[in-house]
């Protein structure tokens, strides 16, 4: 039973346009959410996060929106650049204030930004 | 430069052989993790360790073993009992402070034939 789902395995966007990556979760106990970006044959790198006490967090071209009632979050990239082409993973955790805050990952969405 | 080093990048083994994947970090992180990535399935947690000489099973620990004798090192052994060992293995670490993100190594691709 996947607690974190990314229903779109791939997304293609034109350079300069907005990319919207979606993520749904089922566990209402999740209270911290992260997005990671992964290039082929490399480890994921942390992109942006959001706590459940917020509904939006912005960092440069990247904005994450959280809709707790819908158990849905999304990552917006504006404007999209060819270098953004990668696999994006959504992850969620229940914060318990110790080092064992395990992340549950979605299956990933491959973003392709066309020049 | 601080970071997480996984070696080797590619590893080939015959079925029935145990194999150990290396993970070393110089970030002074307390917690370390092993994940497995399969196509379309995201990252699944194998084992994690919050402190030296202690570790816990993750979601898919069967057929794997770990040790944490030093803070910097968290090797993963894929045993012959693991039914589908061919995968991309990722090691990660994080600081113990509240909500610090995971830092990942560049992974080891293991192929068992």
mmCIF file of C-alpha atoms in Angstrom:
data_model
loop_
_atom_site.group_PDB
_atom_site.id
_atom_site.type_symbol
_atom_site.label_atom_id
_atom_site.label_comp_id
_atom_site.label_asym_id
_atom_site.label_seq_id
_atom_site.Cartn_x
_atom_site.Cartn_y
_atom_site.Cartn_z
ATOM 1 C CA UNK A 1 0.000 0.000 0.000
ATOM 2 C CA UNK A 2 1.735 3.144 -1.235
ATOM 3 C CA UNK A 3 1.299 5.953 1.256
ATOM 4 C CA UNK A 4 2.855 8.515 -1.070
ATOM 5 C CA UNK A 5 1.891 8.501 -4.721
ATOM 6 C CA UNK A 6 3.055 10.405 -7.735
ATOM 7 C CA UNK A 7 0.501 9.462 -10.338
ATOM 8 C CA UNK A 8 2.271 10.973 -13.322
ATOM 9 C CA UNK A 9 5.361 8.952 -14.217
ATOM 10 C CA UNK A 10 6.476 11.606 -16.693
ATOM 11 C CA UNK A 11 5.873 15.211 -17.661
ATOM 12 C CA UNK A 12 7.073 17.169 -20.673
ATOM 13 C CA UNK A 13 7.203 20.973 -20.604
ATOM 14 C CA UNK A 14 8.525 23.675 -22.902
ATOM 15 C CA UNK A 15 11.418 25.767 -21.660
ATOM 16 C CA UNK A 16 10.191 28.957 -19.966
ATOM 17 C CA UNK A 17 6.801 27.501 -19.060
ATOM 18 C CA UNK A 18 5.620 26.316 -15.678
ATOM 19 C CA UNK A 19 6.180 22.724 -14.555
ATOM 20 C CA UNK A 20 3.702 21.351 -12.017
ATOM 21 C CA UNK A 21 4.515 18.072 -10.323
ATOM 22 C CA UNK A 22 1.885 16.497 -8.117
ATOM 23 C CA UNK A 23 1.964 14.224 -5.114
ATOM 24 C CA UNK A 24 -0.804 12.626 -3.046
ATOM 25 C CA UNK A 25 -0.543 10.950 0.335
ATOM 26 C CA UNK A 26 -2.850 8.817 2.422
ATOM 27 C CA UNK A 27 -1.335 8.949 5.908
ATOM 28 C CA UNK A 28 -2.873 11.876 7.776
ATOM 29 C CA UNK A 29 -0.066 11.668 10.324
ATOM 30 C CA UNK A 30 2.486 12.974 7.816
ATOM 31 C CA UNK A 31 3.459 16.472 8.817
ATOM 32 C CA UNK A 32 6.616 17.213 6.892
ATOM 33 C CA UNK A 33 7.073 16.988 3.143
ATOM 34 C CA UNK A 34 10.079 17.246 0.886
ATOM 35 C CA UNK A 35 10.938 17.240 -2.782
ATOM 36 C CA UNK A 36 14.129 15.678 -4.113
ATOM 37 C CA UNK A 37 15.601 15.902 -7.583
ATOM 38 C CA UNK A 38 17.558 13.054 -9.112
ATOM 39 C CA UNK A 39 19.753 12.862 -12.188
ATOM 40 C CA UNK A 40 20.561 9.449 -13.728
ATOM 41 C CA UNK A 41 23.214 7.427 -11.877
ATOM 42 C CA UNK A 42 23.356 9.989 -9.068
ATOM 43 C CA UNK A 43 21.812 10.229 -5.629
ATOM 44 C CA UNK A 44 18.782 12.460 -5.037
ATOM 45 C CA UNK A 45 19.446 16.000 -3.901
ATOM 46 C CA UNK A 46 17.192 17.916 -1.561
ATOM 47 C CA UNK A 47 15.207 20.647 -3.283
ATOM 48 C CA UNK A 48 12.593 22.136 -1.009
ATOM 49 C CA UNK A 49 10.450 21.202 1.966
ATOM 50 C CA UNK A 50 7.281 22.271 3.720
ATOM 51 C CA UNK A 51 5.889 21.751 7.175
ATOM 52 C CA UNK A 52 2.216 20.997 7.678
ATOM 53 C CA UNK A 53 1.747 24.298 9.494
ATOM 54 C CA UNK A 54 2.267 26.084 6.181
ATOM 55 C CA UNK A 55 0.490 25.863 2.860
ATOM 56 C CA UNK A 56 3.235 27.349 0.713
ATOM 57 C CA UNK A 57 6.997 27.557 0.665
ATOM 58 C CA UNK A 58 9.031 29.311 -1.989
ATOM 59 C CA UNK A 59 12.696 29.150 -2.914
ATOM 60 C CA UNK A 60 13.661 30.950 -6.094
ATOM 61 C CA UNK A 61 12.017 29.261 -9.064
ATOM 62 C CA UNK A 62 10.632 26.474 -6.873
ATOM 63 C CA UNK A 63 7.408 26.668 -4.881
ATOM 64 C CA UNK A 64 5.754 23.864 -2.968
ATOM 65 C CA UNK A 65 2.048 24.027 -2.140
ATOM 66 C CA UNK A 66 0.388 21.877 0.488
ATOM 67 C CA UNK A 67 -3.345 21.154 0.684
ATOM 68 C CA UNK A 68 -3.800 19.176 3.866
ATOM 69 C CA UNK A 69 -7.512 18.613 3.481
ATOM 70 C CA UNK A 70 -6.940 17.029 0.091
ATOM 71 C CA UNK A 71 -3.728 15.320 1.223
ATOM 72 C CA UNK A 72 -2.045 16.755 -1.823
ATOM 73 C CA UNK A 73 1.092 18.693 -2.514
ATOM 74 C CA UNK A 74 2.580 20.084 -5.652
ATOM 75 C CA UNK A 75 5.893 21.468 -6.817
ATOM 76 C CA UNK A 76 5.854 24.403 -9.225
ATOM 77 C CA UNK A 77 8.930 25.307 -11.232
ATOM 78 C CA UNK A 78 8.782 28.685 -12.954
ATOM 79 C CA UNK A 79 10.304 29.259 -15.427
ATOM 80 C CA UNK A 80 11.330 25.734 -16.365
ATOM 81 C CA UNK A 81 14.844 25.271 -17.701
ATOM 82 C CA UNK A 82 16.414 22.346 -19.617
ATOM 83 C CA UNK A 83 18.667 21.708 -16.612
ATOM 84 C CA UNK A 84 15.560 20.949 -14.571
ATOM 85 C CA UNK A 85 15.103 17.743 -16.557
ATOM 86 C CA UNK A 86 15.381 15.013 -13.937
ATOM 87 C CA UNK A 87 13.287 12.657 -11.833
ATOM 88 C CA UNK A 88 11.510 14.381 -8.961
ATOM 89 C CA UNK A 89 10.597 12.478 -5.819
ATOM 90 C CA UNK A 90 8.065 13.576 -3.287
ATOM 91 C CA UNK A 91 8.676 12.374 0.283
ATOM 92 C CA UNK A 92 6.803 12.606 3.562
ATOM 93 C CA UNK A 93 7.524 11.942 7.193
ATOM 94 C CA UNK A 94 6.023 12.021 10.646
ATOM 95 C CA UNK A 95 8.216 14.280 12.698
ATOM 96 C CA UNK A 96 9.086 12.659 15.995
ATOM 97 C CA UNK A 97 12.040 14.818 16.861
ATOM 98 C CA UNK A 98 14.680 12.135 16.674
ATOM 99 C CA UNK A 99 17.108 10.942 14.044
ATOM 100 C CA UNK A 100 14.758 8.240 12.905
ATOM 101 C CA UNK A 101 12.400 10.531 10.985
ATOM 102 C CA UNK A 102 12.036 8.078 8.173
ATOM 103 C CA UNK A 103 10.947 9.335 4.812
ATOM 104 C CA UNK A 104 8.339 7.606 2.696
ATOM 105 C CA UNK A 105 8.970 8.294 -0.975
ATOM 106 C CA UNK A 106 6.682 8.454 -3.964
ATOM 107 C CA UNK A 107 7.545 6.624 -7.170
ATOM 108 C CA UNK A 108 8.936 9.719 -8.874
ATOM 109 C CA UNK A 109 7.998 11.833 -11.892
ATOM 110 C CA UNK A 110 10.386 12.248 -14.791
ATOM 111 C CA UNK A 111 10.377 15.863 -15.957
ATOM 112 C CA UNK A 112 11.616 16.694 -19.432
ATOM 113 C CA UNK A 113 12.060 20.359 -20.280
ATOM 114 C CA UNK A 114 12.355 20.911 -24.008
ATOM 115 C CA UNK A 115 14.477 23.796 -25.293
ATOM 116 C CA UNK B 1 34.372 18.850 0.827
ATOM 117 C CA UNK B 2 31.935 16.986 3.035
ATOM 118 C CA UNK B 3 29.804 14.282 1.564
ATOM 119 C CA UNK B 4 28.771 10.678 1.287
ATOM 120 C CA UNK B 5 30.882 8.246 -0.690
ATOM 121 C CA UNK B 6 29.503 5.000 -2.014
ATOM 122 C CA UNK B 7 31.742 2.497 -3.672
ATOM 123 C CA UNK B 8 31.917 0.935 -6.104
ATOM 124 C CA UNK B 9 29.603 2.694 -8.557
ATOM 125 C CA UNK B 10 28.891 -0.550 -10.442
ATOM 126 C CA UNK B 11 29.087 -4.034 -8.997
ATOM 127 C CA UNK B 12 28.518 -7.395 -10.636
ATOM 128 C CA UNK B 13 28.080 -10.655 -8.766
ATOM 129 C CA UNK B 14 27.050 -14.191 -9.421
ATOM 130 C CA UNK B 15 23.885 -15.489 -7.843
ATOM 131 C CA UNK B 16 24.510 -17.114 -4.481
ATOM 132 C CA UNK B 17 27.347 -14.816 -3.470
ATOM 133 C CA UNK B 18 27.150 -12.289 -0.677
ATOM 134 C CA UNK B 19 28.301 -8.785 -1.552
ATOM 135 C CA UNK B 20 29.021 -5.754 0.624
ATOM 136 C CA UNK B 21 28.353 -2.189 -0.470
ATOM 137 C CA UNK B 22 30.398 0.547 1.124
ATOM 138 C CA UNK B 23 29.069 3.843 2.480
ATOM 139 C CA UNK B 24 31.260 6.451 4.170
ATOM 140 C CA UNK B 25 30.286 9.960 5.267
ATOM 141 C CA UNK B 26 32.369 12.821 6.624
ATOM 142 C CA UNK B 27 29.433 15.071 7.475
ATOM 143 C CA UNK B 28 29.485 14.097 11.144
ATOM 144 C CA UNK B 29 25.889 12.909 10.809
ATOM 145 C CA UNK B 30 24.479 10.635 13.461
ATOM 146 C CA UNK B 31 21.882 8.856 11.365
ATOM 147 C CA UNK B 32 22.532 6.772 8.263
ATOM 148 C CA UNK B 33 20.163 4.971 5.935
ATOM 149 C CA UNK B 34 20.127 2.470 3.086
ATOM 150 C CA UNK B 35 17.517 2.712 0.345
ATOM 151 C CA UNK B 36 16.874 0.641 -2.701
ATOM 152 C CA UNK B 37 15.524 2.110 -5.933
ATOM 153 C CA UNK B 38 13.665 0.025 -8.484
ATOM 154 C CA UNK B 39 12.066 1.467 -11.618
ATOM 155 C CA UNK B 40 8.726 3.135 -10.875
ATOM 156 C CA UNK B 41 8.812 2.238 -7.195
ATOM 157 C CA UNK B 42 10.591 5.154 -5.659
ATOM 158 C CA UNK B 43 13.002 4.604 -2.818
ATOM 159 C CA UNK B 44 12.352 1.908 -0.252
ATOM 160 C CA UNK B 45 14.077 1.819 3.118
ATOM 161 C CA UNK B 46 16.218 -1.245 3.870
ATOM 162 C CA UNK B 47 17.948 -0.410 7.169
ATOM 163 C CA UNK B 48 18.748 2.647 9.201
ATOM 164 C CA UNK B 49 20.992 3.519 12.098
ATOM 165 C CA UNK B 50 20.539 6.430 14.459
ATOM 166 C CA UNK B 51 23.706 5.875 16.449
ATOM 167 C CA UNK B 52 26.866 3.798 16.445
ATOM 168 C CA UNK B 53 26.359 0.110 17.282
ATOM 169 C CA UNK B 54 22.617 0.358 16.792
ATOM 170 C CA UNK B 55 20.438 -0.159 13.713
ATOM 171 C CA UNK B 56 16.852 -0.985 12.828
ATOM 172 C CA UNK B 57 15.115 -2.755 9.976
ATOM 173 C CA UNK B 58 13.305 -0.714 7.398
ATOM 174 C CA UNK B 59 10.472 -1.808 5.139
ATOM 175 C CA UNK B 60 12.419 -4.355 3.075
ATOM 176 C CA UNK B 61 15.208 -5.676 5.326
ATOM 177 C CA UNK B 62 14.891 -9.354 4.411
ATOM 178 C CA UNK B 63 18.037 -10.673 2.739
ATOM 179 C CA UNK B 64 20.166 -7.738 3.881
ATOM 180 C CA UNK B 65 22.438 -7.061 6.844
ATOM 181 C CA UNK B 66 24.267 -3.974 8.108
ATOM 182 C CA UNK B 67 26.748 -2.900 10.741
ATOM 183 C CA UNK B 68 27.519 0.444 12.330
ATOM 184 C CA UNK B 69 30.860 0.101 14.114
ATOM 185 C CA UNK B 70 31.923 3.650 13.315
ATOM 186 C CA UNK B 71 29.939 6.852 12.966
ATOM 187 C CA UNK B 72 31.340 7.431 9.481
ATOM 188 C CA UNK B 73 30.605 4.013 8.033
ATOM 189 C CA UNK B 74 27.442 2.005 7.366
ATOM 190 C CA UNK B 75 28.168 -0.949 5.049
ATOM 191 C CA UNK B 76 25.315 -2.990 3.587
ATOM 192 C CA UNK B 77 25.655 -6.702 2.830
ATOM 193 C CA UNK B 78 23.347 -8.159 0.237
ATOM 194 C CA UNK B 79 23.110 -11.824 1.071
ATOM 195 C CA UNK B 80 22.248 -14.776 -1.126
ATOM 196 C CA UNK B 81 18.872 -14.845 0.646
ATOM 197 C CA UNK B 82 17.787 -11.635 -1.094
ATOM 198 C CA UNK B 83 15.523 -12.834 -3.887
ATOM 199 C CA UNK B 84 15.836 -9.846 -6.230
ATOM 200 C CA UNK B 85 19.146 -8.173 -5.434
ATOM 201 C CA UNK B 86 19.662 -6.402 -8.750
ATOM 202 C CA UNK B 87 18.891 -2.743 -8.052
ATOM 203 C CA UNK B 88 20.282 0.715 -7.474
ATOM 204 C CA UNK B 89 21.318 1.131 -3.833
ATOM 205 C CA UNK B 90 21.460 4.528 -2.171
ATOM 206 C CA UNK B 91 23.049 5.414 1.134
ATOM 207 C CA UNK B 92 21.984 8.550 2.976
ATOM 208 C CA UNK B 93 22.715 10.376 6.178
ATOM 209 C CA UNK B 94 21.251 13.243 8.139
ATOM 210 C CA UNK B 95 21.973 15.363 11.131
ATOM 211 C CA UNK B 96 19.927 14.547 14.184
ATOM 212 C CA UNK B 97 18.436 18.032 14.424
ATOM 213 C CA UNK B 98 14.757 18.625 13.773
ATOM 214 C CA UNK B 99 13.716 18.117 10.174
ATOM 215 C CA UNK B 100 17.185 18.142 8.684
ATOM 216 C CA UNK B 101 17.003 16.691 5.162
ATOM 217 C CA UNK B 102 18.635 13.497 3.984
ATOM 218 C CA UNK B 103 21.890 13.758 2.081
ATOM 219 C CA UNK B 104 22.424 10.980 -0.427
ATOM 220 C CA UNK B 105 25.465 9.349 -1.931
ATOM 221 C CA UNK B 106 25.664 8.718 -5.668
ATOM 222 C CA UNK B 107 24.574 5.133 -5.369
ATOM 223 C CA UNK B 108 25.835 1.689 -6.313
ATOM 224 C CA UNK B 109 24.223 -0.243 -9.125
ATOM 225 C CA UNK B 110 24.351 -3.931 -8.267
ATOM 226 C CA UNK B 111 23.743 -6.522 -10.949
ATOM 227 C CA UNK B 112 23.425 -10.163 -9.955
ATOM 228 C CA UNK B 113 23.376 -12.800 -12.686
#
